[in-house]
Tab-separated table of N, CA, C and O in Angstrom:
chain	number	residue	atom	x	y	z
A	1	MET	N	1.337	25.830	8.933
A	1	MET	CA	2.187	25.938	7.759
A	1	MET	C	1.950	24.723	6.867
A	1	MET	O	1.890	23.599	7.348
A	2	ASN	N	1.795	24.972	5.586
A	2	ASN	CA	1.586	23.898	4.618
A	2	ASN	C	2.874	23.138	4.363
A	2	ASN	O	3.957	23.722	4.327
A	3	GLN	N	2.750	21.839	4.190
A	3	GLN	CA	3.885	21.016	3.789
A	3	GLN	C	3.696	20.625	2.329
A	3	GLN	O	2.652	20.102	1.953
A	4	ILE	N	4.722	20.911	1.542
A	4	ILE	CA	4.735	20.490	0.146
A	4	ILE	C	5.622	19.253	0.089
A	4	ILE	O	6.820	19.329	0.359
A	5	LYS	N	5.020	18.111	-0.228
A	5	LYS	CA	5.764	16.853	-0.251
A	5	LYS	C	6.382	16.654	-1.621
A	5	LYS	O	5.683	16.484	-2.613
A	6	ILE	N	7.703	16.685	-1.653
A	6	ILE	CA	8.454	16.549	-2.897
A	6	ILE	C	9.037	15.139	-2.969
A	6	ILE	O	9.811	14.729	-2.109
A	7	VAL	N	8.664	14.408	-4.002
A	7	VAL	CA	9.173	13.061	-4.231
A	7	VAL	C	10.393	13.164	-5.135
A	7	VAL	O	10.338	13.806	-6.193
A	8	ILE	N	11.495	12.561	-4.714
A	8	ILE	CA	12.717	12.533	-5.523
A	8	ILE	C	13.006	11.080	-5.874
A	8	ILE	O	13.081	10.225	-4.987
A	9	GLU	N	13.147	10.827	-7.170
A	9	GLU	CA	13.393	9.476	-7.661
A	9	GLU	C	14.577	9.473	-8.617
A	9	GLU	O	14.728	10.391	-9.410
A	10	LYS	N	15.376	8.422	-8.524
A	10	LYS	CA	16.517	8.278	-9.430
A	10	LYS	C	16.047	7.567	-10.681
A	10	LYS	O	15.427	6.525	-10.618
A	11	THR	N	16.330	8.165	-11.842
A	11	THR	CA	16.064	7.519	-13.118
A	11	THR	C	17.403	7.048	-13.678
A	11	THR	O	18.430	7.188	-13.025
A	12	ASP	N	17.408	6.531	-14.881
A	12	ASP	CA	18.653	6.038	-15.465
A	12	ASP	C	19.712	7.127	-15.600
A	12	ASP	O	20.899	6.866	-15.435
A	13	ASP	N	19.291	8.355	-15.918
A	13	ASP	CA	20.284	9.385	-16.197
A	13	ASP	C	20.213	10.622	-15.305
A	13	ASP	O	21.073	11.480	-15.397
A	14	LEU	N	19.183	10.739	-14.445
A	14	LEU	CA	19.112	11.908	-13.566
A	14	LEU	C	18.171	11.656	-12.408
A	14	LEU	O	17.647	10.568	-12.246
A	15	TYR	N	17.984	12.675	-11.599
A	15	TYR	CA	17.009	12.628	-10.516
A	15	TYR	C	15.801	13.442	-10.945
A	15	TYR	O	15.938	14.579	-11.382
A	16	SER	N	14.625	12.856	-10.827
A	16	SER	CA	13.406	13.608	-11.125
A	16	SER	C	12.743	13.965	-9.798
A	16	SER	O	12.928	13.277	-8.794
A	17	ALA	N	11.986	15.042	-9.805
A	17	ALA	CA	11.319	15.497	-8.590
A	17	ALA	C	9.951	16.060	-8.960
A	17	ALA	O	9.793	16.661	-10.024
A	18	TYR	N	8.999	15.851	-8.085
A	18	TYR	CA	7.672	16.413	-8.300
A	18	TYR	C	6.966	16.556	-6.959
A	18	TYR	O	7.289	15.861	-5.993
A	19	ALA	N	6.018	17.481	-6.911
A	19	ALA	CA	5.230	17.678	-5.702
A	19	ALA	C	4.107	16.657	-5.684
A	19	ALA	O	3.318	16.569	-6.623
A	20	GLU	N	4.061	15.894	-4.641
A	20	GLU	CA	3.057	14.851	-4.503
A	20	GLU	C	1.666	15.439	-4.237
A	20	GLU	O	0.656	14.871	-4.639
A	21	ASN	N	1.622	16.588	-3.601
A	21	ASN	CA	0.338	17.142	-3.177
A	21	ASN	C	0.031	18.528	-3.755
A	21	ASN	O	-0.879	19.198	-3.287
A	22	VAL	N	0.797	18.953	-4.779
A	22	VAL	CA	0.518	20.234	-5.447
A	22	VAL	C	0.673	20.015	-6.947
A	22	VAL	O	1.724	19.572	-7.415
A	23	GLU	N	-0.360	20.322	-7.673
A	23	GLU	CA	-0.361	20.150	-9.132
A	23	GLU	C	0.628	21.104	-9.811
A	23	GLU	O	0.737	22.263	-9.433
A	24	GLY	N	1.363	20.614	-10.802
A	24	GLY	CA	2.177	21.470	-11.658
A	24	GLY	C	3.571	21.798	-11.172
A	24	GLY	O	4.234	22.650	-11.756
A	25	VAL	N	4.053	21.125	-10.133
A	25	VAL	CA	5.401	21.401	-9.619
A	25	VAL	C	6.292	20.207	-9.958
A	25	VAL	O	6.148	19.130	-9.385
A	26	TYR	N	7.201	20.423	-10.914
A	26	TYR	CA	8.095	19.372	-11.396
A	26	TYR	C	9.506	19.919	-11.520
A	26	TYR	O	9.693	21.106	-11.778
A	27	GLY	N	10.500	19.041	-11.372
A	27	GLY	CA	11.882	19.453	-11.550
A	27	GLY	C	12.758	18.244	-11.787
A	27	GLY	O	12.288	17.112	-11.851
A	28	GLY	N	14.039	18.494	-11.887
A	28	GLY	CA	14.985	17.404	-12.088
A	28	GLY	C	16.394	17.940	-12.166
A	28	GLY	O	16.618	19.151	-12.241
A	29	GLY	N	17.345	17.034	-12.149
A	29	GLY	CA	18.741	17.415	-12.262
A	29	GLY	C	19.641	16.201	-12.208
A	29	GLY	O	19.183	15.089	-11.940
A	30	GLU	N	20.911	16.432	-12.445
A	30	GLU	CA	21.879	15.336	-12.416
A	30	GLU	C	22.202	14.900	-10.998
A	30	GLU	O	22.697	13.795	-10.791
A	31	THR	N	21.942	15.767	-10.024
A	31	THR	CA	22.177	15.448	-8.618
A	31	THR	C	20.909	15.753	-7.822
A	31	THR	O	20.013	16.446	-8.313
A	32	VAL	N	20.858	15.271	-6.599
A	32	VAL	CA	19.727	15.583	-5.721
A	32	VAL	C	19.669	17.087	-5.474
A	32	VAL	O	18.597	17.693	-5.502
A	33	ALA	N	20.829	17.704	-5.258
A	33	ALA	CA	20.860	19.153	-5.023
A	33	ALA	C	20.274	19.917	-6.209
A	33	ALA	O	19.514	20.872	-6.023
A	34	GLU	N	20.612	19.501	-7.423
A	34	GLU	CA	20.059	20.154	-8.621
A	34	GLU	C	18.547	19.933	-8.720
A	34	GLU	O	17.807	20.843	-9.098
A	35	ALA	N	18.082	18.739	-8.371
A	35	ALA	CA	16.647	18.462	-8.411
A	35	ALA	C	15.907	19.322	-7.386
A	35	ALA	O	14.844	19.877	-7.684
A	36	LYS	N	16.485	19.461	-6.194
A	36	LYS	CA	15.874	20.314	-5.160
A	36	LYS	C	15.827	21.772	-5.624
A	36	LYS	O	14.810	22.447	-5.475
A	37	GLN	N	16.921	22.254	-6.190
A	37	GLN	CA	16.962	23.636	-6.683
A	37	GLN	C	15.959	23.837	-7.810
A	37	GLN	O	15.298	24.866	-7.887
A	38	SER	N	15.815	22.841	-8.661
A	38	SER	CA	14.871	22.909	-9.763
A	38	SER	C	13.433	23.025	-9.252
A	38	SER	O	12.617	23.758	-9.811
A	39	ILE	N	13.118	22.335	-8.179
A	39	ILE	CA	11.780	22.416	-7.567
A	39	ILE	C	11.536	23.815	-7.013
A	39	ILE	O	10.466	24.405	-7.214
A	40	VAL	N	12.526	24.364	-6.323
A	40	VAL	CA	12.396	25.722	-5.770
A	40	VAL	C	12.139	26.716	-6.902
A	40	VAL	O	11.257	27.576	-6.813
A	41	GLU	N	12.890	26.578	-7.997
A	41	GLU	CA	12.720	27.471	-9.148
A	41	GLU	C	11.350	27.266	-9.806
A	41	GLU	O	10.711	28.234	-10.225
A	42	ALA	N	10.882	26.017	-9.882
A	42	ALA	CA	9.571	25.745	-10.473
A	42	ALA	C	8.460	26.407	-9.666
A	42	ALA	O	7.525	26.987	-10.233
A	43	ILE	N	8.580	26.361	-8.339
A	43	ILE	CA	7.579	27.003	-7.481
A	43	ILE	C	7.628	28.516	-7.662
A	43	ILE	O	6.582	29.166	-7.783
A	44	GLN	N	8.835	29.080	-7.724
A	44	GLN	CA	8.965	30.528	-7.930
A	44	GLN	C	8.327	30.947	-9.257
A	44	GLN	O	7.604	31.934	-9.321
A	45	LEU	N	8.592	30.186	-10.310
A	45	LEU	CA	8.019	30.496	-11.620
A	45	LEU	C	6.503	30.361	-11.612
A	45	LEU	O	5.794	31.201	-12.169
A	46	LEU	N	6.008	29.315	-10.976
A	46	LEU	CA	4.571	29.106	-10.896
A	46	LEU	C	3.893	30.283	-10.190
A	46	LEU	O	2.859	30.769	-10.633
A	47	LYS	N	4.509	30.763	-9.108
A	47	LYS	CA	3.928	31.882	-8.358
A	47	LYS	C	4.079	33.209	-9.099
A	47	LYS	O	3.207	34.066	-9.036
A	48	GLU	N	5.179	33.363	-9.828
A	48	GLU	CA	5.469	34.620	-10.512
A	48	GLU	C	4.642	34.817	-11.782
A	48	GLU	O	4.204	35.933	-12.077
A	49	PHE	N	4.416	33.745	-12.535
A	49	PHE	CA	3.796	33.896	-13.848
A	49	PHE	C	2.342	33.433	-13.922
A	49	PHE	O	1.793	33.314	-15.009
A	50	ASN	N	1.711	33.193	-12.790
A	50	ASN	CA	0.295	32.845	-12.775
A	50	ASN	C	-0.497	33.923	-12.063
A	50	ASN	O	0.017	34.600	-11.176
A	51	GLN	N	-1.729	34.044	-12.445
A	51	GLN	CA	-2.608	34.963	-11.739
A	51	GLN	C	-2.895	34.383	-10.359
A	51	GLN	O	-2.869	33.163	-10.167
A	52	GLU	N	-3.155	35.240	-9.408
A	52	GLU	CA	-3.348	34.845	-8.014
A	52	GLU	C	-4.328	33.674	-7.869
A	52	GLU	O	-4.072	32.742	-7.117
A	53	GLU	N	-5.423	33.701	-8.599
A	53	GLU	CA	-6.432	32.648	-8.460
A	53	GLU	C	-5.973	31.303	-9.042
A	53	GLU	O	-6.554	30.263	-8.753
A	54	ASN	N	-4.912	31.297	-9.850
A	54	ASN	CA	-4.396	30.059	-10.438
A	54	ASN	C	-3.243	29.444	-9.646
A	54	ASN	O	-2.758	28.379	-9.993
A	55	ILE	N	-2.813	30.137	-8.608
A	55	ILE	CA	-1.734	29.608	-7.763
A	55	ILE	C	-2.357	28.637	-6.764
A	55	ILE	O	-3.335	28.983	-6.088
A	56	PRO	N	-1.820	27.413	-6.654
A	56	PRO	CA	-2.377	26.453	-5.699
A	56	PRO	C	-2.387	27.031	-4.276
A	56	PRO	O	-1.443	27.707	-3.859
A	57	ALA	N	-3.444	26.730	-3.539
A	57	ALA	CA	-3.617	27.257	-2.180
A	57	ALA	C	-2.441	26.901	-1.275
A	57	ALA	O	-2.038	27.704	-0.426
A	58	ALA	N	-1.852	25.709	-1.478
A	58	ALA	CA	-0.737	25.271	-0.627
A	58	ALA	C	0.489	26.170	-0.771
A	58	ALA	O	1.330	26.227	0.121
A	59	LEU	N	0.585	26.882	-1.900
A	59	LEU	CA	1.746	27.745	-2.136
A	59	LEU	C	1.504	29.191	-1.714
A	59	LEU	O	2.374	30.033	-1.862
A	60	LYS	N	0.329	29.464	-1.202
A	60	LYS	CA	0.030	30.814	-0.714
A	60	LYS	C	0.377	30.856	0.768
A	60	LYS	O	0.076	29.945	1.521
A	61	GLY	N	1.015	31.900	1.199
A	61	GLY	CA	1.436	31.984	2.594
A	61	GLY	C	2.690	31.166	2.838
A	61	GLY	O	3.464	30.886	1.926
A	62	GLU	N	2.865	30.749	4.075
A	62	GLU	CA	4.078	30.011	4.444
A	62	GLU	C	3.915	28.522	4.147
A	62	GLU	O	2.837	27.962	4.331
A	63	TYR	N	5.001	27.917	3.698
A	63	TYR	CA	5.021	26.484	3.440
A	63	TYR	C	6.445	25.987	3.610
A	63	TYR	O	7.397	26.756	3.612
A	64	GLU	N	6.560	24.682	3.796
A	64	GLU	CA	7.886	24.071	3.865
A	64	GLU	C	7.928	22.904	2.898
A	64	GLU	O	6.909	22.263	2.646
A	65	LEU	N	9.098	22.673	2.349
A	65	LEU	CA	9.295	21.549	1.439
A	65	LEU	C	9.771	20.351	2.253
A	65	LEU	O	10.723	20.463	3.026
A	66	VAL	N	9.115	19.218	2.076
A	66	VAL	CA	9.481	17.973	2.740
A	66	VAL	C	9.842	16.987	1.639
A	66	VAL	O	9.045	16.767	0.723
A	67	TYR	N	11.031	16.424	1.722
A	67	TYR	CA	11.518	15.553	0.656
A	67	TYR	C	11.294	14.090	0.998
A	67	TYR	O	11.581	13.647	2.096
A	68	LYS	N	10.771	13.371	0.016
A	68	LYS	CA	10.467	11.953	0.156
A	68	LYS	C	11.245	11.214	-0.937
A	68	LYS	O	11.117	11.551	-2.111
A	69	PHE	N	12.051	10.261	-0.538
A	69	PHE	CA	12.893	9.513	-1.470
A	69	PHE	C	12.406	8.072	-1.580
A	69	PHE	O	11.884	7.516	-0.620
A	70	ASP	N	12.660	7.443	-2.718
A	70	ASP	CA	12.562	5.997	-2.756
A	70	ASP	C	13.921	5.482	-2.257
A	70	ASP	O	14.886	6.240	-2.148
A	71	ALA	N	13.981	4.207	-1.903
A	71	ALA	CA	15.199	3.665	-1.288
A	71	ALA	C	16.422	3.825	-2.195
A	71	ALA	O	17.492	4.224	-1.738
A	72	GLN	N	16.261	3.549	-3.481
A	72	GLN	CA	17.395	3.645	-4.401
A	72	GLN	C	17.938	5.066	-4.449
A	72	GLN	O	19.144	5.278	-4.369
A	73	SER	N	17.059	6.039	-4.559
A	73	SER	CA	17.493	7.434	-4.639
A	73	SER	C	18.168	7.881	-3.350
A	73	SER	O	19.202	8.543	-3.377
A	74	LEU	N	17.579	7.509	-2.219
A	74	LEU	CA	18.140	7.902	-0.925
A	74	LEU	C	19.528	7.312	-0.725
A	74	LEU	O	20.473	8.015	-0.359
A	75	LEU	N	19.660	6.028	-0.989
A	75	LEU	CA	20.954	5.368	-0.786
A	75	LEU	C	21.999	5.870	-1.773
A	75	LEU	O	23.166	6.026	-1.421
A	76	SER	N	21.596	6.154	-2.998
A	76	SER	CA	22.526	6.732	-3.973
A	76	SER	C	22.973	8.118	-3.533
A	76	SER	O	24.142	8.475	-3.645
A	77	TYR	N	22.040	8.894	-3.014
A	77	TYR	CA	22.332	10.256	-2.548
A	77	TYR	C	23.322	10.238	-1.389
A	77	TYR	O	24.274	11.017	-1.357
A	78	PHE	N	23.118	9.333	-0.435
A	78	PHE	CA	23.980	9.292	0.740
A	78	PHE	C	25.261	8.499	0.522
A	78	PHE	O	26.112	8.464	1.403
A	79	LYS	N	25.415	7.879	-0.642
A	79	LYS	CA	26.595	7.058	-0.913
A	79	LYS	C	27.890	7.836	-0.708
A	79	LYS	O	28.853	7.328	-0.156
A	80	GLY	N	27.922	9.088	-1.118
A	80	GLY	CA	29.122	9.902	-0.960
A	80	GLY	C	29.320	10.432	0.448
A	80	GLY	O	30.380	10.934	0.788
A	81	ILE	N	28.292	10.313	1.283
A	81	ILE	CA	28.364	10.829	2.649
A	81	ILE	C	28.580	9.697	3.644
A	81	ILE	O	29.442	9.773	4.515
A	82	LEU	N	27.781	8.657	3.512
A	82	LEU	CA	27.879	7.486	4.382
A	82	LEU	C	28.218	6.271	3.532
A	82	LEU	O	27.484	5.953	2.603
A	83	GLY	N	29.292	5.602	3.861
A	83	GLY	CA	29.640	4.382	3.140
A	83	GLY	C	28.670	3.261	3.472
A	83	GLY	O	27.935	3.328	4.462
A	84	GLN	N	28.659	2.219	2.655
A	84	GLN	CA	27.760	1.088	2.873
A	84	GLN	C	28.009	0.431	4.234
A	84	GLN	O	27.068	0.016	4.911
A	85	THR	N	29.273	0.362	4.649
A	85	THR	CA	29.593	-0.256	5.934
A	85	THR	C	29.006	0.546	7.081
A	85	THR	O	28.419	-0.019	8.009
A	86	ALA	N	29.137	1.872	7.011
A	86	ALA	CA	28.580	2.724	8.071
A	86	ALA	C	27.058	2.613	8.093
A	86	ALA	O	26.449	2.509	9.163
A	87	LEU	N	26.449	2.612	6.928
A	87	LEU	CA	24.996	2.506	6.856
A	87	LEU	C	24.530	1.132	7.339
A	87	LEU	O	23.504	1.024	8.021
A	88	ALA	N	25.301	0.103	7.022
A	88	ALA	CA	24.973	-1.244	7.504
A	88	ALA	C	25.031	-1.280	9.030
A	88	ALA	O	24.165	-1.866	9.685
A	89	HIS	N	26.043	-0.633	9.595
A	89	HIS	CA	26.181	-0.574	11.053
A	89	HIS	C	24.999	0.166	11.679
A	89	HIS	O	24.445	-0.272	12.686
A	90	LEU	N	24.606	1.278	11.081
A	90	LEU	CA	23.499	2.079	11.617
A	90	LEU	C	22.162	1.353	11.532
A	90	LEU	O	21.340	1.441	12.446
A	91	THR	N	21.928	0.656	10.420
A	91	THR	CA	20.614	0.055	10.166
A	91	THR	C	20.494	-1.383	10.635
A	91	THR	O	19.381	-1.868	10.842
A	92	GLY	N	21.634	-2.069	10.748
A	92	GLY	CA	21.589	-3.492	11.053
A	92	GLY	C	21.245	-4.330	9.825
A	92	GLY	O	20.909	-5.503	9.929
A	93	ILE	N	21.333	-3.721	8.655
A	93	ILE	CA	21.052	-4.414	7.389
A	93	ILE	C	22.383	-4.710	6.702
A	93	ILE	O	23.269	-3.855	6.656
A	94	ASN	N	22.520	-5.900	6.170
A	94	ASN	CA	23.735	-6.326	5.500
A	94	ASN	C	24.167	-5.324	4.424
A	94	ASN	O	23.338	-4.853	3.639
A	95	ALA	N	25.471	-5.019	4.381
A	95	ALA	CA	25.996	-4.032	3.430
A	95	ALA	C	25.736	-4.444	1.980
A	95	ALA	O	25.438	-3.594	1.135
A	96	ARG	N	25.851	-5.724	1.683
A	96	ARG	CA	25.609	-6.185	0.311
A	96	ARG	C	24.146	-5.962	-0.080
A	96	ARG	O	23.846	-5.540	-1.200
A	97	LEU	N	23.235	-6.200	0.854
A	97	LEU	CA	21.815	-5.977	0.586
A	97	LEU	C	21.549	-4.488	0.376
A	97	LEU	O	20.800	-4.104	-0.529
A	98	LEU	N	22.186	-3.648	1.174
A	98	LEU	CA	22.053	-2.196	0.986
A	98	LEU	C	22.551	-1.785	-0.402
A	98	LEU	O	21.965	-0.923	-1.041
A	99	GLN	N	23.633	-2.405	-0.858
A	99	GLN	CA	24.154	-2.112	-2.189
A	99	GLN	C	23.148	-2.508	-3.264
A	99	GLN	O	22.969	-1.796	-4.248
A	100	HIS	N	22.474	-3.619	-3.065
A	100	HIS	CA	21.429	-4.037	-4.009
A	100	HIS	C	20.287	-3.026	-4.040
A	100	HIS	O	19.740	-2.729	-5.102
A	101	TYR	N	19.933	-2.496	-2.863
A	101	TYR	CA	18.893	-1.471	-2.804
A	101	TYR	C	19.358	-0.204	-3.535
A	101	TYR	O	18.601	0.399	-4.284
A	102	ALA	N	20.606	0.192	-3.305
A	102	ALA	CA	21.143	1.416	-3.909
A	102	ALA	C	21.232	1.317	-5.428
A	102	ALA	O	21.025	2.299	-6.136
A	103	SER	N	21.533	0.135	-5.928
A	103	SER	CA	21.674	-0.048	-7.376
A	103	SER	C	20.333	-0.273	-8.062
A	103	SER	O	20.258	-0.246	-9.284
A	104	GLY	N	19.292	-0.520	-7.287
A	104	GLY	CA	17.987	-0.796	-7.873
A	104	GLY	C	17.778	-2.256	-8.209
A	104	GLY	O	16.736	-2.635	-8.735
A	105	LEU	N	18.772	-3.092	-7.895
A	105	LEU	CA	18.669	-4.526	-8.168
A	105	LEU	C	17.538	-5.150	-7.348
A	105	LEU	O	16.829	-6.033	-7.818
A	106	LYS	N	17.387	-4.660	-6.106
A	106	LYS	CA	16.297	-5.104	-5.238
A	106	LYS	C	15.625	-3.880	-4.637
A	106	LYS	O	16.240	-2.826	-4.500
A	107	LYS	N	14.375	-4.059	-4.258
A	107	LYS	CA	13.634	-3.003	-3.559
A	107	LYS	C	13.350	-3.506	-2.147
A	107	LYS	O	12.916	-4.642	-1.977
A	108	PRO	N	13.575	-2.655	-1.154
A	108	PRO	CA	13.322	-3.108	0.223
A	108	PRO	C	11.831	-3.224	0.502
A	108	PRO	O	11.032	-2.441	-0.006
A	109	ARG	N	11.479	-4.225	1.291
A	109	ARG	CA	10.109	-4.307	1.783
A	109	ARG	C	9.882	-3.121	2.722
A	109	ARG	O	10.828	-2.487	3.186
A	110	GLN	N	8.638	-2.827	3.001
A	110	GLN	CA	8.299	-1.672	3.834
A	110	GLN	C	9.001	-1.694	5.200
A	110	GLN	O	9.535	-0.669	5.622
A	111	PRO	N	9.060	-2.842	5.910
A	111	PRO	CA	9.768	-2.836	7.200
A	111	PRO	C	11.257	-2.482	7.062
A	111	PRO	O	11.812	-1.779	7.909
A	112	GLN	N	11.888	-2.945	5.975
A	112	GLN	CA	13.301	-2.613	5.746
A	112	GLN	C	13.458	-1.127	5.443
A	112	GLN	O	14.378	-0.467	5.939
A	113	ALA	N	12.561	-0.570	4.622
A	113	ALA	CA	12.614	0.854	4.296
A	113	ALA	C	12.446	1.692	5.561
A	113	ALA	O	13.159	2.681	5.761
A	114	LYS	N	11.524	1.282	6.434
A	114	LYS	CA	11.311	2.006	7.699
A	114	LYS	C	12.526	1.896	8.610
A	114	LYS	O	12.859	2.823	9.339
A	115	LYS	N	13.206	0.763	8.566
A	115	LYS	CA	14.418	0.565	9.366
A	115	LYS	C	15.520	1.537	8.916
A	115	LYS	O	16.202	2.149	9.739
A	116	ILE	N	15.670	1.697	7.609
A	116	ILE	CA	16.647	2.641	7.060
A	116	ILE	C	16.278	4.063	7.463
A	116	ILE	O	17.118	4.837	7.942
A	117	GLU	N	15.012	4.401	7.296
A	117	GLU	CA	14.530	5.739	7.654
A	117	GLU	C	14.759	6.028	9.137
A	117	GLU	O	15.262	7.095	9.506
A	118	ALA	N	14.410	5.087	10.000
A	118	ALA	CA	14.572	5.274	11.454
A	118	ALA	C	16.039	5.458	11.830
A	118	ALA	O	16.371	6.307	12.667
A	119	ALA	N	16.916	4.680	11.201
A	119	ALA	CA	18.342	4.793	11.501
A	119	ALA	C	18.879	6.168	11.101
A	119	ALA	O	19.664	6.777	11.853
A	120	LEU	N	18.474	6.670	9.950
A	120	LEU	CA	18.932	7.995	9.512
A	120	LEU	C	18.347	9.102	10.390
A	120	LEU	O	19.043	10.067	10.714
A	121	HIS	N	17.098	8.964	10.810
A	121	HIS	CA	16.502	9.951	11.717
A	121	HIS	C	17.220	9.949	13.059
A	121	HIS	O	17.473	11.012	13.639
A	122	LYS	N	17.549	8.748	13.549
A	122	LYS	CA	18.285	8.644	14.820
A	122	LYS	C	19.652	9.308	14.691
A	122	LYS	O	20.063	10.071	15.572
A	123	LEU	N	20.353	9.043	13.602
A	123	LEU	CA	21.653	9.678	13.366
A	123	LEU	C	21.501	11.188	13.323
A	123	LEU	O	22.278	11.922	13.937
A	124	GLY	N	20.487	11.660	12.612
A	124	GLY	CA	20.243	13.107	12.538
A	124	GLY	C	19.993	13.714	13.904
A	124	GLY	O	20.529	14.783	14.231
A	125	SER	N	19.202	13.046	14.726
A	125	SER	CA	18.934	13.540	16.086
A	125	SER	C	20.206	13.595	16.911
A	125	SER	O	20.435	14.559	17.652
A	126	GLU	N	21.012	12.562	16.799
A	126	GLU	CA	22.272	12.547	17.541
A	126	GLU	C	23.196	13.661	17.072
A	126	GLU	O	23.849	14.318	17.877
A	127	LEU	N	23.252	13.889	15.779
A	127	LEU	CA	24.085	14.975	15.247
A	127	LEU	C	23.582	16.337	15.687
A	127	LEU	O	24.381	17.242	15.957
A	128	MET	N	22.265	16.500	15.786
A	128	MET	CA	21.691	17.780	16.211
A	128	MET	C	22.039	18.087	17.667
A	128	MET	O	22.066	19.242	18.076
A	129	ALA	N	22.299	17.040	18.463
A	129	ALA	CA	22.615	17.226	19.870
A	129	ALA	C	24.094	17.496	20.132
A	129	ALA	O	24.478	17.794	21.257
A	130	VAL	N	24.910	17.437	19.085
A	130	VAL	CA	26.359	17.628	19.240
A	130	VAL	C	26.695	19.105	19.432
A	130	VAL	O	26.141	19.960	18.759
A	131	GLU	N	27.581	19.351	20.355
A	131	GLU	CA	28.134	20.696	20.546
A	131	GLU	C	29.646	20.607	20.515
A	131	GLU	O	30.220	19.653	21.024
A	132	LEU	N	30.276	21.590	19.919
A	132	LEU	CA	31.750	21.637	19.875
A	132	LEU	C	32.236	22.875	20.584
A	132	LEU	O	31.638	23.898	20.609
């Protein structure tokens, strides 16, 4: 199955999205959810209004969308779900520093970005194992 890598970035007034590995797939919205929906619609339009030979090979057959965020966009997106204190606890990164990352005042170095990513993946795995 093909993976379509969608990059989501926060701009001054909205979230922009584009396919990193497929030409011509762009979207955006005021929220991450709107940007994701815009990408889905862009792919549908691209497939619907192009001749078969003009549709990128990655969009033929089965594919999955994989979302890639920059630190500012990711932290802004999760701000309403996970507070800075909870995220600081999960990552071991100071809450004030996380706030700087979320506001765009600072950009995390690669090891810090990986630490945030690993903590969220670990949380996701733990949540997937929960039964009620």
